[in-house]
Amino acid sequence: MAGYAIISVEVKDEDAYNRALEQVPAVVEAHGGRYLVRGGVAEAIRGDWKPDRLVIVEFDSVEQARKWQDGADFADLREKLSQAANTDVVIVEGV
Protein backbone atom coordinates (compact mmCIF):
# COMPACT_ATOMS: atom_id res chain seq x y z
CA MET A 1 0.00 0.00 0.00
CA ALA A 2 1.35 3.43 -0.95
CA GLY A 3 2.72 5.85 1.61
CA TYR A 4 2.64 9.60 1.26
CA ALA A 5 4.85 12.26 2.79
CA ILE A 6 2.96 15.53 3.17
CA ILE A 7 5.32 18.40 3.85
CA SER A 8 4.46 21.98 4.79
CA VAL A 9 7.34 24.44 4.45
CA GLU A 10 7.81 28.01 5.66
CA VAL A 11 11.11 29.27 4.21
CA LYS A 12 13.24 31.51 6.46
CA ASP A 13 16.36 31.77 4.25
CA GLU A 14 15.48 31.46 0.56
CA ASP A 15 19.08 31.17 -0.72
CA ALA A 16 20.13 28.48 1.77
CA TYR A 17 16.87 26.61 1.24
CA ASN A 18 17.24 26.60 -2.55
CA ARG A 19 20.86 25.39 -2.34
CA ALA A 20 19.87 22.45 -0.15
CA LEU A 21 16.72 21.79 -2.16
CA GLU A 22 18.73 21.18 -5.35
CA GLN A 23 19.97 17.90 -3.84
CA VAL A 24 16.66 16.60 -2.50
CA PRO A 25 15.09 15.14 -5.69
CA ALA A 26 17.95 12.65 -6.13
CA VAL A 27 17.49 11.37 -2.56
CA VAL A 28 13.70 11.17 -3.00
CA GLU A 29 14.13 9.20 -6.23
CA ALA A 30 16.75 6.91 -4.66
CA HIS A 31 14.06 5.86 -2.16
CA GLY A 32 11.47 5.31 -4.89
CA GLY A 33 9.63 8.57 -4.22
CA ARG A 34 7.60 10.43 -6.82
CA TYR A 35 6.59 14.07 -6.44
CA LEU A 36 2.84 14.62 -6.75
CA VAL A 37 2.87 18.23 -5.53
CA ARG A 38 5.92 20.43 -5.27
CA GLY A 39 5.18 24.02 -4.38
CA GLY A 40 2.65 25.97 -6.35
CA VAL A 41 -0.21 27.99 -4.98
CA ALA A 42 -2.11 26.42 -2.07
CA GLU A 43 -5.57 27.80 -1.45
CA ALA A 44 -7.16 27.25 1.95
CA ILE A 45 -10.88 26.78 1.40
CA ARG A 46 -11.81 25.62 4.92
CA GLY A 47 -10.10 25.99 8.29
CA ASP A 48 -7.09 28.00 9.40
CA TRP A 49 -4.25 26.08 7.73
CA LYS A 50 -2.41 28.31 5.26
CA PRO A 51 0.74 26.51 4.12
CA ASP A 52 3.41 28.66 2.51
CA ARG A 53 4.69 25.77 0.41
CA LEU A 54 3.24 22.29 0.20
CA VAL A 55 4.94 19.14 -1.06
CA ILE A 56 3.40 15.68 -1.45
CA VAL A 57 5.63 12.72 -2.28
CA GLU A 58 4.32 9.23 -3.03
CA PHE A 59 6.29 6.13 -2.02
CA ASP A 60 5.51 2.45 -2.56
CA SER A 61 4.85 2.09 1.18
CA VAL A 62 4.86 3.94 4.49
CA GLU A 63 8.05 2.07 5.32
CA GLN A 64 9.77 3.49 2.22
CA ALA A 65 8.65 7.00 3.16
CA ARG A 66 10.08 6.53 6.66
CA LYS A 67 13.35 5.14 5.28
CA TRP A 68 13.67 8.24 3.11
CA GLN A 69 12.92 10.63 5.95
CA ASP A 70 15.12 8.81 8.51
CA GLY A 71 17.87 7.72 6.11
CA ALA A 72 21.52 8.59 6.55
CA ASP A 73 21.63 9.87 2.96
CA PHE A 74 19.01 12.51 3.87
CA ALA A 75 20.37 13.46 7.32
CA ASP A 76 22.73 16.23 6.16
CA LEU A 77 20.14 17.71 3.81
CA ARG A 78 17.45 17.51 6.47
CA GLU A 79 19.69 19.54 8.80
CA LYS A 80 20.39 22.17 6.12
CA LEU A 81 16.72 22.41 5.26
CA SER A 82 15.70 22.74 8.91
CA GLN A 83 18.13 25.64 9.33
CA ALA A 84 16.64 27.39 6.29
CA ALA A 85 12.94 26.61 6.85
CA ASN A 86 10.30 25.58 9.35
CA THR A 87 9.04 22.23 8.12
CA ASP A 88 6.23 19.91 9.19
CA VAL A 89 6.23 16.37 7.79
CA VAL A 90 3.38 13.88 8.04
CA ILE A 91 3.56 10.36 6.63
CA VAL A 92 0.22 8.75 5.84
CA GLU A 93 -0.87 5.40 4.46
CA GLY A 94 -2.72 5.46 1.17
CA VAL A 95 -5.86 3.55 0.26
CSV table of N, CA and C in Angstrom, one decimal:
chain,number,residue,atom,x,y,z
A,1,MET,N,0.8,-1.2,0.0
A,1,MET,CA,0.0,0.0,0.0
A,1,MET,C,0.9,1.2,0.0
A,2,ALA,N,0.5,2.2,-0.8
A,2,ALA,CA,1.3,3.4,-1.0
A,2,ALA,C,1.4,4.2,0.4
A,3,GLY,N,2.5,4.9,0.5
A,3,GLY,CA,2.7,5.8,1.6
A,3,GLY,C,3.0,7.2,1.1
A,4,TYR,N,2.5,8.2,1.7
A,4,TYR,CA,2.6,9.6,1.3
A,4,TYR,C,3.3,10.5,2.3
A,5,ALA,N,4.3,11.3,1.9
A,5,ALA,CA,4.9,12.3,2.8
A,5,ALA,C,4.2,13.6,2.4
A,6,ILE,N,3.6,14.2,3.4
A,6,ILE,CA,3.0,15.5,3.2
A,6,ILE,C,3.8,16.5,4.0
A,7,ILE,N,4.3,17.5,3.3
A,7,ILE,CA,5.3,18.4,3.9
A,7,ILE,C,4.9,19.8,3.7
A,8,SER,N,4.8,20.6,4.8
A,8,SER,CA,4.5,22.0,4.8
A,8,SER,C,5.7,22.7,5.1
A,9,VAL,N,6.1,23.7,4.3
A,9,VAL,CA,7.3,24.4,4.5
A,9,VAL,C,7.1,25.9,4.6
A,10,GLU,N,7.8,26.6,5.5
A,10,GLU,CA,7.8,28.0,5.7
A,10,GLU,C,9.3,28.4,5.6
A,11,VAL,N,9.7,29.0,4.5
A,11,VAL,CA,11.1,29.3,4.2
A,11,VAL,C,11.5,30.5,5.0
A,12,LYS,N,12.7,30.4,5.7
A,12,LYS,CA,13.2,31.5,6.5
A,12,LYS,C,14.4,32.1,5.7
A,13,ASP,N,15.2,31.3,5.0
A,13,ASP,CA,16.4,31.8,4.3
A,13,ASP,C,16.3,31.2,2.8
A,14,GLU,N,15.8,31.9,1.9
A,14,GLU,CA,15.5,31.5,0.6
A,14,GLU,C,16.7,30.9,-0.1
A,15,ASP,N,17.9,31.6,0.0
A,15,ASP,CA,19.1,31.2,-0.7
A,15,ASP,C,19.6,29.8,-0.2
A,16,ALA,N,19.7,29.7,1.1
A,16,ALA,CA,20.1,28.5,1.8
A,16,ALA,C,19.2,27.3,1.5
A,17,TYR,N,17.9,27.6,1.5
A,17,TYR,CA,16.9,26.6,1.2
A,17,TYR,C,17.0,26.1,-0.2
A,18,ASN,N,17.1,27.0,-1.1
A,18,ASN,CA,17.2,26.6,-2.6
A,18,ASN,C,18.5,25.8,-2.8
A,19,ARG,N,19.6,26.2,-2.2
A,19,ARG,CA,20.9,25.4,-2.3
A,19,ARG,C,20.7,24.0,-1.9
A,20,ALA,N,20.1,23.8,-0.7
A,20,ALA,CA,19.9,22.4,-0.2
A,20,ALA,C,18.8,21.7,-1.0
A,21,LEU,N,17.8,22.4,-1.4
A,21,LEU,CA,16.7,21.8,-2.2
A,21,LEU,C,17.2,21.2,-3.5
A,22,GLU,N,18.2,21.7,-4.1
A,22,GLU,CA,18.7,21.2,-5.3
A,22,GLU,C,19.1,19.7,-5.2
A,23,GLN,N,19.5,19.3,-4.0
A,23,GLN,CA,20.0,17.9,-3.8
A,23,GLN,C,18.9,16.9,-3.4
A,24,VAL,N,17.7,17.5,-3.0
A,24,VAL,CA,16.7,16.6,-2.5
A,24,VAL,C,16.0,15.6,-3.5
A,25,PRO,N,15.7,16.1,-4.8
A,25,PRO,CA,15.1,15.1,-5.7
A,25,PRO,C,15.9,13.8,-5.9
A,26,ALA,N,17.2,13.9,-5.9
A,26,ALA,CA,18.0,12.7,-6.1
A,26,ALA,C,17.8,11.7,-5.0
A,27,VAL,N,17.7,12.2,-3.7
A,27,VAL,CA,17.5,11.4,-2.6
A,27,VAL,C,16.1,10.8,-2.5
A,28,VAL,N,15.1,11.6,-2.9
A,28,VAL,CA,13.7,11.2,-3.0
A,28,VAL,C,13.6,10.0,-4.0
A,29,GLU,N,14.2,10.2,-5.2
A,29,GLU,CA,14.1,9.2,-6.2
A,29,GLU,C,14.9,7.9,-5.8
A,30,ALA,N,16.0,8.1,-5.1
A,30,ALA,CA,16.8,6.9,-4.7
A,30,ALA,C,15.9,6.0,-3.7
A,31,HIS,N,14.9,6.6,-3.1
A,31,HIS,CA,14.1,5.9,-2.2
A,31,HIS,C,12.7,5.5,-2.8
A,32,GLY,N,12.7,5.7,-4.1
A,32,GLY,CA,11.5,5.3,-4.9
A,32,GLY,C,10.3,6.3,-4.8
A,33,GLY,N,10.7,7.5,-4.4
A,33,GLY,CA,9.6,8.6,-4.2
A,33,GLY,C,9.3,9.3,-5.5
A,34,ARG,N,8.1,9.7,-5.6
A,34,ARG,CA,7.6,10.4,-6.8
A,34,ARG,C,6.9,11.7,-6.3
A,35,TYR,N,7.3,12.8,-6.8
A,35,TYR,CA,6.6,14.1,-6.4
A,35,TYR,C,5.2,14.1,-7.1
A,36,LEU,N,4.2,14.4,-6.3
A,36,LEU,CA,2.8,14.6,-6.8
A,36,LEU,C,2.5,16.1,-6.7
A,37,VAL,N,3.0,16.8,-5.7
A,37,VAL,CA,2.9,18.2,-5.5
A,37,VAL,C,4.2,18.8,-5.1
A,38,ARG,N,4.6,19.8,-5.7
A,38,ARG,CA,5.9,20.4,-5.3
A,38,ARG,C,5.8,21.9,-5.4
A,39,GLY,N,5.4,22.6,-4.3
A,39,GLY,CA,5.2,24.0,-4.4
A,39,GLY,C,3.9,24.4,-5.0
A,40,GLY,N,3.9,25.5,-5.7
A,40,GLY,CA,2.7,26.0,-6.4
A,40,GLY,C,1.8,26.7,-5.3
A,41,VAL,N,0.7,27.2,-5.8
A,41,VAL,CA,-0.2,28.0,-5.0
A,41,VAL,C,-1.1,27.0,-4.2
A,42,ALA,N,-1.2,27.2,-2.9
A,42,ALA,CA,-2.1,26.4,-2.1
A,42,ALA,C,-3.2,27.4,-1.6
A,43,GLU,N,-4.4,27.0,-1.8
A,43,GLU,CA,-5.6,27.8,-1.5
A,43,GLU,C,-6.3,27.1,-0.3
A,44,ALA,N,-6.4,27.8,0.8
A,44,ALA,CA,-7.2,27.3,1.9
A,44,ALA,C,-8.6,27.6,1.7
A,45,ILE,N,-9.5,26.5,1.6
A,45,ILE,CA,-10.9,26.8,1.4
A,45,ILE,C,-11.7,26.5,2.7
A,46,ARG,N,-11.1,25.9,3.7
A,46,ARG,CA,-11.8,25.6,4.9
A,46,ARG,C,-10.8,25.5,6.0
A,47,GLY,N,-11.0,26.1,7.2
A,47,GLY,CA,-10.1,26.0,8.3
A,47,GLY,C,-9.0,27.1,8.3
A,48,ASP,N,-8.1,27.0,9.2
A,48,ASP,CA,-7.1,28.0,9.4
A,48,ASP,C,-5.7,27.7,8.8
A,49,TRP,N,-5.6,26.5,8.2
A,49,TRP,CA,-4.3,26.1,7.7
A,49,TRP,C,-4.0,26.8,6.4
A,50,LYS,N,-2.8,27.5,6.4
A,50,LYS,CA,-2.4,28.3,5.3
A,50,LYS,C,-0.9,28.0,5.0
A,51,PRO,N,-0.7,26.9,4.4
A,51,PRO,CA,0.7,26.5,4.1
A,51,PRO,C,1.4,27.5,3.1
A,52,ASP,N,2.6,27.8,3.4
A,52,ASP,CA,3.4,28.7,2.5
A,52,ASP,C,3.8,27.9,1.3
A,53,ARG,N,4.3,26.7,1.5
A,53,ARG,CA,4.7,25.8,0.4
A,53,ARG,C,4.3,24.4,0.8
A,54,LEU,N,3.7,23.6,-0.1
A,54,LEU,CA,3.2,22.3,0.2
A,54,LEU,C,3.9,21.3,-0.8
A,55,VAL,N,4.3,20.2,-0.2
A,55,VAL,CA,4.9,19.1,-1.1
A,55,VAL,C,4.3,17.8,-0.7
A,56,ILE,N,3.9,17.0,-1.7
A,56,ILE,CA,3.4,15.7,-1.4
A,56,ILE,C,4.2,14.7,-2.3
A,57,VAL,N,4.8,13.7,-1.6
A,57,VAL,CA,5.6,12.7,-2.3
A,57,VAL,C,5.0,11.3,-2.0
A,58,GLU,N,4.9,10.6,-3.1
A,58,GLU,CA,4.3,9.2,-3.0
A,58,GLU,C,5.5,8.2,-3.0
A,59,PHE,N,5.4,7.2,-2.1
A,59,PHE,CA,6.3,6.1,-2.0
A,59,PHE,C,5.5,4.8,-2.2
A,60,ASP,N,6.2,3.7,-2.4
A,60,ASP,CA,5.5,2.4,-2.6
A,60,ASP,C,4.9,2.0,-1.3
A,61,SER,N,5.4,2.5,-0.1
A,61,SER,CA,4.9,2.1,1.2
A,61,SER,C,5.2,3.2,2.2
A,62,VAL,N,4.5,3.1,3.4
A,62,VAL,CA,4.9,3.9,4.5
A,62,VAL,C,6.3,3.7,4.9
A,63,GLU,N,6.7,2.4,4.9
A,63,GLU,CA,8.1,2.1,5.3
A,63,GLU,C,9.1,2.8,4.4
A,64,GLN,N,8.8,2.8,3.1
A,64,GLN,CA,9.8,3.5,2.2
A,64,GLN,C,9.8,5.0,2.5
A,65,ALA,N,8.7,5.6,2.8
A,65,ALA,CA,8.6,7.0,3.2
A,65,ALA,C,9.5,7.3,4.4
A,66,ARG,N,9.3,6.4,5.4
A,66,ARG,CA,10.1,6.5,6.7
A,66,ARG,C,11.6,6.3,6.4
A,67,LYS,N,11.9,5.4,5.6
A,67,LYS,CA,13.4,5.1,5.3
A,67,LYS,C,14.0,6.4,4.6
A,68,TRP,N,13.2,7.0,3.7
A,68,TRP,CA,13.7,8.2,3.1
A,68,TRP,C,13.9,9.3,4.2
A,69,GLN,N,12.9,9.5,5.0
A,69,GLN,CA,12.9,10.6,5.9
A,69,GLN,C,14.0,10.4,7.0
A,70,ASP,N,14.2,9.1,7.4
A,70,ASP,CA,15.1,8.8,8.5
A,70,ASP,C,16.5,8.4,8.0
A,71,GLY,N,16.7,8.3,6.7
A,71,GLY,CA,17.9,7.7,6.1
A,71,GLY,C,19.1,8.6,6.3
A,72,ALA,N,20.2,7.9,6.4
A,72,ALA,CA,21.5,8.6,6.6
A,72,ALA,C,21.8,9.5,5.4
A,73,ASP,N,21.4,9.1,4.2
A,73,ASP,CA,21.6,9.9,3.0
A,73,ASP,C,20.8,11.2,2.9
A,74,PHE,N,19.8,11.3,3.8
A,74,PHE,CA,19.0,12.5,3.9
A,74,PHE,C,19.3,13.4,5.1
A,75,ALA,N,20.1,12.8,6.0
A,75,ALA,CA,20.4,13.5,7.3
A,75,ALA,C,21.0,14.8,7.2
A,76,ASP,N,22.0,14.9,6.3
A,76,ASP,CA,22.7,16.2,6.2
A,76,ASP,C,21.8,17.3,5.5
A,77,LEU,N,21.1,16.8,4.5
A,77,LEU,CA,20.1,17.7,3.8
A,77,LEU,C,19.0,18.1,4.7
A,78,ARG,N,18.5,17.2,5.5
A,78,ARG,CA,17.4,17.5,6.5
A,78,ARG,C,17.9,18.6,7.4
A,79,GLU,N,19.1,18.5,7.9
A,79,GLU,CA,19.7,19.5,8.8
A,79,GLU,C,19.8,20.9,8.1
A,80,LYS,N,20.3,20.9,6.9
A,80,LYS,CA,20.4,22.2,6.1
A,80,LYS,C,19.0,22.8,5.9
A,81,LEU,N,18.1,21.9,5.5
A,81,LEU,CA,16.7,22.4,5.3
A,81,LEU,C,16.1,23.0,6.5
A,82,SER,N,16.3,22.3,7.7
A,82,SER,CA,15.7,22.7,8.9
A,82,SER,C,16.3,24.1,9.4
A,83,GLN,N,17.5,24.3,9.0
A,83,GLN,CA,18.1,25.6,9.3
A,83,GLN,C,17.6,26.8,8.4
A,84,ALA,N,17.1,26.4,7.2
A,84,ALA,CA,16.6,27.4,6.3
A,84,ALA,C,15.1,27.5,6.3
A,85,ALA,N,14.4,26.6,6.9
A,85,ALA,CA,12.9,26.6,6.9
A,85,ALA,C,12.3,25.9,8.1
A,86,ASN,N,11.1,26.3,8.4
A,86,ASN,CA,10.3,25.6,9.3
A,86,ASN,C,9.5,24.6,8.5
A,87,THR,N,9.6,23.3,8.9
A,87,THR,CA,9.0,22.2,8.1
A,87,THR,C,8.2,21.3,9.0
A,88,ASP,N,7.0,21.0,8.6
A,88,ASP,CA,6.2,19.9,9.2
A,88,ASP,C,6.1,18.8,8.2
A,89,VAL,N,6.3,17.5,8.7
A,89,VAL,CA,6.2,16.4,7.8
A,89,VAL,C,5.3,15.4,8.4
A,90,VAL,N,4.3,14.9,7.6
A,90,VAL,CA,3.4,13.9,8.0
A,90,VAL,C,3.5,12.7,7.0
A,91,ILE,N,3.6,11.5,7.5
A,91,ILE,CA,3.6,10.4,6.6
A,91,ILE,C,2.2,9.6,6.8
A,92,VAL,N,1.5,9.4,5.8
A,92,VAL,CA,0.2,8.7,5.8
A,92,VAL,C,0.2,7.6,4.9
A,93,GLU,N,-0.7,6.6,5.3
A,93,GLU,CA,-0.9,5.4,4.5
A,93,GLU,C,-2.0,5.7,3.4
A,94,GLY,N,-1.7,5.3,2.2
A,94,GLY,CA,-2.7,5.5,1.2
A,94,GLY,C,-3.8,4.4,1.2
A,95,VAL,N,-4.8,4.5,0.3
A,95,VAL,CA,-5.9,3.5,0.3
A,95,VAL,C,-5.7,2.6,-0.8
